[in-house]
């Protein structure tokens, strides 16, 4: 599945606080794909999440590499090759993908999270481990339902994308 990603400039991302602290990660160092949730309402915007990460937590930028909404729209956070700030001791090895919401991801969101995982494996040239944040850190993230989905191998019903507009329709 080809996947379209809304770039940072399109969602009005702030630049990193310290551009010298933006660390590039070579693909051989990536070994896992980590699923998170933002633990807020599904109406959160990437910019609101970035503001929280930078202004409240004091991070250099948004913590996640990617974010996914219930309607299947995917947003670039730090991107494929930048070290994240999403899972202590796993920010280099893991690509962090956050569901925008709290544990109730739609089939459309799961479809796109899985598509991001598949794309990450293709870019890495190998299979990456599927992880939930709770599996690599002391947290409840991403909740019991998303944890069960990850543990089941991140399956998505074949018809999950049938009701979603195409990426071309949404991003036109």
mmCIF file with all atom_site columns, C-alpha atoms in Angstrom:
data_model
loop_
_atom_site.group_PDB
_atom_site.id
_atom_site.type_symbol
_atom_site.label_atom_id
_atom_site.label_alt_id
_atom_site.label_comp_id
_atom_site.label_asym_id
_atom_site.label_entity_id
_atom_site.label_seq_id
_atom_site.pdbx_PDB_ins_code
_atom_site.Cartn_x
_atom_site.Cartn_y
_atom_site.Cartn_z
_atom_site.occupancy
_atom_site.B_iso_or_equiv
_atom_site.pdbx_formal_charge
_atom_site.auth_seq_id
_atom_site.auth_comp_id
_atom_site.auth_asym_id
_atom_site.auth_atom_id
_atom_site.pdbx_PDB_model_num
ATOM 1   C CA . UNK A 1 1   ? 0.000   0.000   0.000  1.00 0.00 ? 1   UNK A CA 1
ATOM 2   C CA . UNK A 1 2   ? 1.423   3.362   -1.001 1.00 0.00 ? 2   UNK A CA 1
ATOM 3   C CA . UNK A 1 3   ? 1.161   5.772   1.871  1.00 0.00 ? 3   UNK A CA 1
ATOM 4   C CA . UNK A 1 4   ? 0.974   9.547   1.782  1.00 0.00 ? 4   UNK A CA 1
ATOM 5   C CA . UNK A 1 5   ? 2.394   11.494  4.688  1.00 0.00 ? 5   UNK A CA 1
ATOM 6   C CA . UNK A 1 6   ? 1.451   15.065  5.566  1.00 0.00 ? 6   UNK A CA 1
ATOM 7   C CA . UNK A 1 7   ? 4.802   16.828  5.830  1.00 0.00 ? 7   UNK A CA 1
ATOM 8   C CA . UNK A 1 8   ? 5.792   19.045  8.739  1.00 0.00 ? 8   UNK A CA 1
ATOM 9   C CA . UNK A 1 9   ? 5.395   22.310  6.850  1.00 0.00 ? 9   UNK A CA 1
ATOM 10  C CA . UNK A 1 10  ? 1.827   21.350  5.868  1.00 0.00 ? 10  UNK A CA 1
ATOM 11  C CA . UNK A 1 11  ? 0.785   21.030  9.535  1.00 0.00 ? 11  UNK A CA 1
ATOM 12  C CA . UNK A 1 12  ? 2.718   24.176  10.486 1.00 0.00 ? 12  UNK A CA 1
ATOM 13  C CA . UNK A 1 13  ? 5.368   22.436  12.588 1.00 0.00 ? 13  UNK A CA 1
ATOM 14  C CA . UNK A 1 14  ? 7.735   24.564  14.584 1.00 0.00 ? 14  UNK A CA 1
ATOM 15  C CA . UNK A 1 15  ? 11.420  24.073  13.847 1.00 0.00 ? 15  UNK A CA 1
ATOM 16  C CA . UNK A 1 16  ? 13.374  22.069  16.421 1.00 0.00 ? 16  UNK A CA 1
ATOM 17  C CA . UNK A 1 17  ? 14.529  24.174  19.354 1.00 0.00 ? 17  UNK A CA 1
ATOM 18  C CA . UNK A 1 18  ? 18.179  23.239  18.684 1.00 0.00 ? 18  UNK A CA 1
ATOM 19  C CA . UNK A 1 19  ? 18.885  22.170  15.078 1.00 0.00 ? 19  UNK A CA 1
ATOM 20  C CA . UNK A 1 20  ? 22.290  20.852  16.197 1.00 0.00 ? 20  UNK A CA 1
ATOM 21  C CA . UNK A 1 21  ? 20.441  18.338  18.404 1.00 0.00 ? 21  UNK A CA 1
ATOM 22  C CA . UNK A 1 22  ? 18.650  16.732  15.431 1.00 0.00 ? 22  UNK A CA 1
ATOM 23  C CA . UNK A 1 23  ? 20.365  13.345  15.210 1.00 0.00 ? 23  UNK A CA 1
ATOM 24  C CA . UNK A 1 24  ? 20.206  11.338  11.994 1.00 0.00 ? 24  UNK A CA 1
ATOM 25  C CA . UNK A 1 25  ? 19.834  7.569   12.486 1.00 0.00 ? 25  UNK A CA 1
ATOM 26  C CA . UNK A 1 26  ? 21.157  5.193   9.810  1.00 0.00 ? 26  UNK A CA 1
ATOM 27  C CA . UNK A 1 27  ? 18.781  2.379   8.851  1.00 0.00 ? 27  UNK A CA 1
ATOM 28  C CA . UNK A 1 28  ? 21.085  -0.386  10.140 1.00 0.00 ? 28  UNK A CA 1
ATOM 29  C CA . UNK A 1 29  ? 20.497  0.996   13.672 1.00 0.00 ? 29  UNK A CA 1
ATOM 30  C CA . UNK A 1 30  ? 16.704  0.719   13.363 1.00 0.00 ? 30  UNK A CA 1
ATOM 31  C CA . UNK A 1 31  ? 15.514  -2.599  14.798 1.00 0.00 ? 31  UNK A CA 1
ATOM 32  C CA . UNK A 1 32  ? 11.963  -1.941  16.007 1.00 0.00 ? 32  UNK A CA 1
ATOM 33  C CA . UNK A 1 33  ? 8.730   -0.085  15.364 1.00 0.00 ? 33  UNK A CA 1
ATOM 34  C CA . UNK A 1 34  ? 7.033   1.192   18.520 1.00 0.00 ? 34  UNK A CA 1
ATOM 35  C CA . UNK A 1 35  ? 3.293   1.942   18.727 1.00 0.00 ? 35  UNK A CA 1
ATOM 36  C CA . UNK A 1 36  ? 2.099   4.683   21.088 1.00 0.00 ? 36  UNK A CA 1
ATOM 37  C CA . UNK A 1 37  ? -1.042  6.682   21.769 1.00 0.00 ? 37  UNK A CA 1
ATOM 38  C CA . UNK A 1 38  ? -1.157  10.386  22.552 1.00 0.00 ? 38  UNK A CA 1
ATOM 39  C CA . UNK A 1 39  ? -3.549  9.798   25.483 1.00 0.00 ? 39  UNK A CA 1
ATOM 40  C CA . UNK A 1 40  ? -5.671  12.751  24.473 1.00 0.00 ? 40  UNK A CA 1
ATOM 41  C CA . UNK A 1 41  ? -8.727  13.409  22.352 1.00 0.00 ? 41  UNK A CA 1
ATOM 42  C CA . UNK A 1 42  ? -8.797  12.332  18.717 1.00 0.00 ? 42  UNK A CA 1
ATOM 43  C CA . UNK A 1 43  ? -9.238  16.017  17.860 1.00 0.00 ? 43  UNK A CA 1
ATOM 44  C CA . UNK A 1 44  ? -5.662  16.860  18.918 1.00 0.00 ? 44  UNK A CA 1
ATOM 45  C CA . UNK A 1 45  ? -3.572  18.312  16.132 1.00 0.00 ? 45  UNK A CA 1
ATOM 46  C CA . UNK A 1 46  ? 0.074   17.470  15.545 1.00 0.00 ? 46  UNK A CA 1
ATOM 47  C CA . UNK A 1 47  ? 0.884   21.108  16.351 1.00 0.00 ? 47  UNK A CA 1
ATOM 48  C CA . UNK A 1 48  ? -0.875  20.870  19.742 1.00 0.00 ? 48  UNK A CA 1
ATOM 49  C CA . UNK A 1 49  ? 1.075   17.703  20.501 1.00 0.00 ? 49  UNK A CA 1
ATOM 50  C CA . UNK A 1 50  ? 4.323   19.341  19.396 1.00 0.00 ? 50  UNK A CA 1
ATOM 51  C CA . UNK A 1 51  ? 3.601   22.411  21.552 1.00 0.00 ? 51  UNK A CA 1
ATOM 52  C CA . UNK A 1 52  ? 3.028   20.144  24.570 1.00 0.00 ? 52  UNK A CA 1
ATOM 53  C CA . UNK A 1 53  ? 6.247   18.214  23.945 1.00 0.00 ? 53  UNK A CA 1
ATOM 54  C CA . UNK A 1 54  ? 8.328   21.361  23.470 1.00 0.00 ? 54  UNK A CA 1
ATOM 55  C CA . UNK A 1 55  ? 6.712   23.813  25.896 1.00 0.00 ? 55  UNK A CA 1
ATOM 56  C CA . UNK A 1 56  ? 5.679   21.506  28.750 1.00 0.00 ? 56  UNK A CA 1
ATOM 57  C CA . UNK A 1 57  ? 8.134   18.630  28.530 1.00 0.00 ? 57  UNK A CA 1
ATOM 58  C CA . UNK A 1 58  ? 11.006  20.807  27.287 1.00 0.00 ? 58  UNK A CA 1
ATOM 59  C CA . UNK A 1 59  ? 11.912  18.510  24.395 1.00 0.00 ? 59  UNK A CA 1
ATOM 60  C CA . UNK A 1 60  ? 13.703  19.683  21.272 1.00 0.00 ? 60  UNK A CA 1
ATOM 61  C CA . UNK A 1 61  ? 10.735  18.817  19.015 1.00 0.00 ? 61  UNK A CA 1
ATOM 62  C CA . UNK A 1 62  ? 7.694   16.556  18.823 1.00 0.00 ? 62  UNK A CA 1
ATOM 63  C CA . UNK A 1 63  ? 8.691   13.170  20.225 1.00 0.00 ? 63  UNK A CA 1
ATOM 64  C CA . UNK A 1 64  ? 7.226   10.790  17.647 1.00 0.00 ? 64  UNK A CA 1
ATOM 65  C CA . UNK A 1 65  ? 8.488   9.970   14.182 1.00 0.00 ? 65  UNK A CA 1
ATOM 66  C CA . UNK A 1 66  ? 4.897   9.717   12.880 1.00 0.00 ? 66  UNK A CA 1
ATOM 67  C CA . UNK A 1 67  ? 1.314   10.296  14.058 1.00 0.00 ? 67  UNK A CA 1
ATOM 68  C CA . UNK A 1 68  ? -1.913  8.750   12.728 1.00 0.00 ? 68  UNK A CA 1
ATOM 69  C CA . UNK A 1 69  ? -5.505  9.990   13.065 1.00 0.00 ? 69  UNK A CA 1
ATOM 70  C CA . UNK A 1 70  ? -8.667  7.880   13.115 1.00 0.00 ? 70  UNK A CA 1
ATOM 71  C CA . UNK A 1 71  ? -9.505  8.946   9.568  1.00 0.00 ? 71  UNK A CA 1
ATOM 72  C CA . UNK A 1 72  ? -6.215  7.460   8.365  1.00 0.00 ? 72  UNK A CA 1
ATOM 73  C CA . UNK A 1 73  ? -4.295  10.689  7.823  1.00 0.00 ? 73  UNK A CA 1
ATOM 74  C CA . UNK A 1 74  ? -0.595  10.218  8.609  1.00 0.00 ? 74  UNK A CA 1
ATOM 75  C CA . UNK A 1 75  ? 1.560   13.107  9.818  1.00 0.00 ? 75  UNK A CA 1
ATOM 76  C CA . UNK A 1 76  ? 5.325   13.370  9.745  1.00 0.00 ? 76  UNK A CA 1
ATOM 77  C CA . UNK A 1 77  ? 6.708   14.023  13.222 1.00 0.00 ? 77  UNK A CA 1
ATOM 78  C CA . UNK A 1 78  ? 10.482  13.727  13.227 1.00 0.00 ? 78  UNK A CA 1
ATOM 79  C CA . UNK A 1 79  ? 10.409  11.548  10.111 1.00 0.00 ? 79  UNK A CA 1
ATOM 80  C CA . UNK A 1 80  ? 12.088  8.280   9.144  1.00 0.00 ? 80  UNK A CA 1
ATOM 81  C CA . UNK A 1 81  ? 15.719  9.001   9.841  1.00 0.00 ? 81  UNK A CA 1
ATOM 82  C CA . UNK A 1 82  ? 15.687  11.291  12.891 1.00 0.00 ? 82  UNK A CA 1
ATOM 83  C CA . UNK A 1 83  ? 16.176  10.086  16.449 1.00 0.00 ? 83  UNK A CA 1
ATOM 84  C CA . UNK A 1 84  ? 12.890  10.291  18.330 1.00 0.00 ? 84  UNK A CA 1
ATOM 85  C CA . UNK A 1 85  ? 12.008  11.183  21.915 1.00 0.00 ? 85  UNK A CA 1
ATOM 86  C CA . UNK A 1 86  ? 9.267   8.614   22.436 1.00 0.00 ? 86  UNK A CA 1
ATOM 87  C CA . UNK A 1 87  ? 10.719  5.663   24.383 1.00 0.00 ? 87  UNK A CA 1
ATOM 88  C CA . UNK A 1 88  ? 13.699  5.904   26.730 1.00 0.00 ? 88  UNK A CA 1
ATOM 89  C CA . UNK A 1 89  ? 16.625  3.791   25.484 1.00 0.00 ? 89  UNK A CA 1
ATOM 90  C CA . UNK A 1 90  ? 14.707  3.018   22.264 1.00 0.00 ? 90  UNK A CA 1
ATOM 91  C CA . UNK A 1 91  ? 14.783  6.374   20.458 1.00 0.00 ? 91  UNK A CA 1
ATOM 92  C CA . UNK A 1 92  ? 17.548  5.296   18.084 1.00 0.00 ? 92  UNK A CA 1
ATOM 93  C CA . UNK A 1 93  ? 16.557  1.655   17.605 1.00 0.00 ? 93  UNK A CA 1
ATOM 94  C CA . UNK A 1 94  ? 12.837  2.385   17.393 1.00 0.00 ? 94  UNK A CA 1
ATOM 95  C CA . UNK A 1 95  ? 10.648  4.338   15.042 1.00 0.00 ? 95  UNK A CA 1
ATOM 96  C CA . UNK A 1 96  ? 7.863   5.828   17.174 1.00 0.00 ? 96  UNK A CA 1
ATOM 97  C CA . UNK A 1 97  ? 4.365   5.948   15.713 1.00 0.00 ? 97  UNK A CA 1
ATOM 98  C CA . UNK A 1 98  ? 1.569   7.482   17.788 1.00 0.00 ? 98  UNK A CA 1
ATOM 99  C CA . UNK A 1 99  ? -2.141  6.986   17.383 1.00 0.00 ? 99  UNK A CA 1
ATOM 100 C CA . UNK A 1 100 ? -3.798  10.357  18.038 1.00 0.00 ? 100 UNK A CA 1
ATOM 101 C CA . UNK A 1 101 ? -6.251  9.348   20.730 1.00 0.00 ? 101 UNK A CA 1
ATOM 102 C CA . UNK A 1 102 ? -6.671  6.969   23.645 1.00 0.00 ? 102 UNK A CA 1
ATOM 103 C CA . UNK A 1 103 ? -6.564  3.208   22.976 1.00 0.00 ? 103 UNK A CA 1
ATOM 104 C CA . UNK A 1 104 ? -9.593  3.096   20.597 1.00 0.00 ? 104 UNK A CA 1
ATOM 105 C CA . UNK A 1 105 ? -7.881  3.225   17.213 1.00 0.00 ? 105 UNK A CA 1
ATOM 106 C CA . UNK A 1 106 ? -10.177 2.815   14.222 1.00 0.00 ? 106 UNK A CA 1
ATOM 107 C CA . UNK A 1 107 ? -9.513  0.166   11.607 1.00 0.00 ? 107 UNK A CA 1
ATOM 108 C CA . UNK A 1 108 ? -8.453  3.003   9.286  1.00 0.00 ? 108 UNK A CA 1
ATOM 109 C CA . UNK A 1 109 ? -5.837  4.182   11.790 1.00 0.00 ? 109 UNK A CA 1
ATOM 110 C CA . UNK A 1 110 ? -4.587  0.629   12.276 1.00 0.00 ? 110 UNK A CA 1
ATOM 111 C CA . UNK A 1 111 ? -4.371  0.189   8.509  1.00 0.00 ? 111 UNK A CA 1
ATOM 112 C CA . UNK A 1 112 ? -2.082  3.212   8.235  1.00 0.00 ? 112 UNK A CA 1
ATOM 113 C CA . UNK A 1 113 ? 0.020   2.298   11.279 1.00 0.00 ? 113 UNK A CA 1
ATOM 114 C CA . UNK A 1 114 ? 0.539   -1.114  9.696  1.00 0.00 ? 114 UNK A CA 1
ATOM 115 C CA . UNK A 1 115 ? 1.379   0.521   6.360  1.00 0.00 ? 115 UNK A CA 1
ATOM 116 C CA . UNK A 1 116 ? 4.000   2.674   8.106  1.00 0.00 ? 116 UNK A CA 1
ATOM 117 C CA . UNK A 1 117 ? 5.446   -0.450  9.718  1.00 0.00 ? 117 UNK A CA 1
ATOM 118 C CA . UNK A 1 118 ? 5.612   -2.214  6.341  1.00 0.00 ? 118 UNK A CA 1
ATOM 119 C CA . UNK A 1 119 ? 7.276   0.844   4.780  1.00 0.00 ? 119 UNK A CA 1
ATOM 120 C CA . UNK A 1 120 ? 9.814   0.979   7.626  1.00 0.00 ? 120 UNK A CA 1
ATOM 121 C CA . UNK A 1 121 ? 10.671  -2.691  7.036  1.00 0.00 ? 121 UNK A CA 1
ATOM 122 C CA . UNK A 1 122 ? 11.081  -2.026  3.311  1.00 0.00 ? 122 UNK A CA 1
ATOM 123 C CA . UNK A 1 123 ? 13.354  0.961   4.001  1.00 0.00 ? 123 UNK A CA 1
ATOM 124 C CA . UNK A 1 124 ? 15.393  -1.068  6.508  1.00 0.00 ? 124 UNK A CA 1
ATOM 125 C CA . UNK A 1 125 ? 15.602  -4.023  4.121  1.00 0.00 ? 125 UNK A CA 1
ATOM 126 C CA . UNK A 1 126 ? 14.521  -6.413  6.881  1.00 0.00 ? 126 UNK A CA 1
ATOM 127 C CA . UNK A 1 127 ? 11.719  -7.169  9.324  1.00 0.00 ? 127 UNK A CA 1
ATOM 128 C CA . UNK A 1 128 ? 11.607  -4.854  12.325 1.00 0.00 ? 128 UNK A CA 1
ATOM 129 C CA . UNK A 1 129 ? 10.252  -5.980  15.678 1.00 0.00 ? 129 UNK A CA 1
ATOM 130 C CA . UNK A 1 130 ? 6.668   -4.893  16.392 1.00 0.00 ? 130 UNK A CA 1
ATOM 131 C CA . UNK A 1 131 ? 6.496   -3.304  19.835 1.00 0.00 ? 131 UNK A CA 1
ATOM 132 C CA . UNK A 1 132 ? 4.030   -1.424  21.983 1.00 0.00 ? 132 UNK A CA 1
ATOM 133 C CA . UNK A 1 133 ? 5.480   1.322   24.194 1.00 0.00 ? 133 UNK A CA 1
ATOM 134 C CA . UNK A 1 134 ? 4.616   -0.683  27.339 1.00 0.00 ? 134 UNK A CA 1
ATOM 135 C CA . UNK A 1 135 ? 6.868   -3.498  26.056 1.00 0.00 ? 135 UNK A CA 1
ATOM 136 C CA . UNK A 1 136 ? 9.942   -1.252  26.118 1.00 0.00 ? 136 UNK A CA 1
ATOM 137 C CA . UNK A 1 137 ? 9.181   1.134   28.988 1.00 0.00 ? 137 UNK A CA 1
ATOM 138 C CA . UNK A 1 138 ? 7.444   1.600   32.312 1.00 0.00 ? 138 UNK A CA 1
ATOM 139 C CA . UNK A 1 139 ? 4.138   2.994   31.009 1.00 0.00 ? 139 UNK A CA 1
ATOM 140 C CA . UNK A 1 140 ? 0.524   2.094   30.262 1.00 0.00 ? 140 UNK A CA 1
ATOM 141 C CA . UNK A 1 141 ? 0.917   3.376   26.685 1.00 0.00 ? 141 UNK A CA 1
ATOM 142 C CA . UNK A 1 142 ? -0.635  2.446   24.258 1.00 0.00 ? 142 UNK A CA 1
ATOM 143 C CA . UNK A 1 143 ? -3.386  0.931   26.401 1.00 0.00 ? 143 UNK A CA 1
ATOM 144 C CA . UNK A 1 144 ? -4.769  -2.593  26.536 1.00 0.00 ? 144 UNK A CA 1
ATOM 145 C CA . UNK A 1 145 ? -6.520  -2.641  23.141 1.00 0.00 ? 145 UNK A CA 1
ATOM 146 C CA . UNK A 1 146 ? -3.602  -1.337  21.110 1.00 0.00 ? 146 UNK A CA 1
ATOM 147 C CA . UNK A 1 147 ? -1.219  -3.580  23.071 1.00 0.00 ? 147 UNK A CA 1
ATOM 148 C CA . UNK A 1 148 ? -3.352  -6.617  22.178 1.00 0.00 ? 148 UNK A CA 1
ATOM 149 C CA . UNK A 1 149 ? -3.356  -5.521  18.525 1.00 0.00 ? 149 UNK A CA 1
ATOM 150 C CA . UNK A 1 150 ? 0.435   -5.215  18.451 1.00 0.00 ? 150 UNK A CA 1
ATOM 151 C CA . UNK A 1 151 ? 0.859   -8.557  20.235 1.00 0.00 ? 151 UNK A CA 1
ATOM 152 C CA . UNK A 1 152 ? -1.437  -10.161 17.631 1.00 0.00 ? 152 UNK A CA 1
ATOM 153 C CA . UNK A 1 153 ? 0.935   -9.003  14.881 1.00 0.00 ? 153 UNK A CA 1
ATOM 154 C CA . UNK A 1 154 ? -0.810  -5.729  13.984 1.00 0.00 ? 154 UNK A CA 1
ATOM 155 C CA . UNK A 1 155 ? -3.490  -7.322  11.768 1.00 0.00 ? 155 UNK A CA 1
ATOM 156 C CA . UNK A 1 156 ? -5.920  -5.127  9.851  1.00 0.00 ? 156 UNK A CA 1
ATOM 157 C CA . UNK A 1 157 ? -9.200  -6.341  8.344  1.00 0.00 ? 157 UNK A CA 1
ATOM 158 C CA . UNK A 1 158 ? -8.913  -6.423  4.563  1.00 0.00 ? 158 UNK A CA 1
ATOM 159 C CA . UNK A 1 159 ? -11.896 -4.084  4.163  1.00 0.00 ? 159 UNK A CA 1
ATOM 160 C CA . UNK A 1 160 ? -10.573 -1.532  6.672  1.00 0.00 ? 160 UNK A CA 1
ATOM 161 C CA . UNK A 1 161 ? -9.578  0.946   4.000  1.00 0.00 ? 161 UNK A CA 1
ATOM 162 C CA . UNK A 1 162 ? -12.744 0.591   1.925  1.00 0.00 ? 162 UNK A CA 1
ATOM 163 C CA . UNK A 1 163 ? -14.519 3.506   3.622  1.00 0.00 ? 163 UNK A CA 1
ATOM 164 C CA . UNK A 1 164 ? -11.503 5.794   3.694  1.00 0.00 ? 164 UNK A CA 1
ATOM 165 C CA . UNK A 1 165 ? -10.988 8.407   1.015  1.00 0.00 ? 165 UNK A CA 1
ATOM 166 C CA . UNK A 1 166 ? -7.840  7.834   -0.988 1.00 0.00 ? 166 UNK A CA 1
ATOM 167 C CA . UNK A 1 167 ? -4.731  9.699   0.085  1.00 0.00 ? 167 UNK A CA 1
ATOM 168 C CA . UNK A 1 168 ? -4.896  11.665  -3.162 1.00 0.00 ? 168 UNK A CA 1
ATOM 169 C CA . UNK A 1 169 ? -8.461  12.823  -2.395 1.00 0.00 ? 169 UNK A CA 1
ATOM 170 C CA . UNK A 1 170 ? -7.598  13.977  1.139  1.00 0.00 ? 170 UNK A CA 1
ATOM 171 C CA . UNK A 1 171 ? -4.352  15.703  0.327  1.00 0.00 ? 171 UNK A CA 1
ATOM 172 C CA . UNK A 1 172 ? -5.440  17.455  -2.866 1.00 0.00 ? 172 UNK A CA 1
#
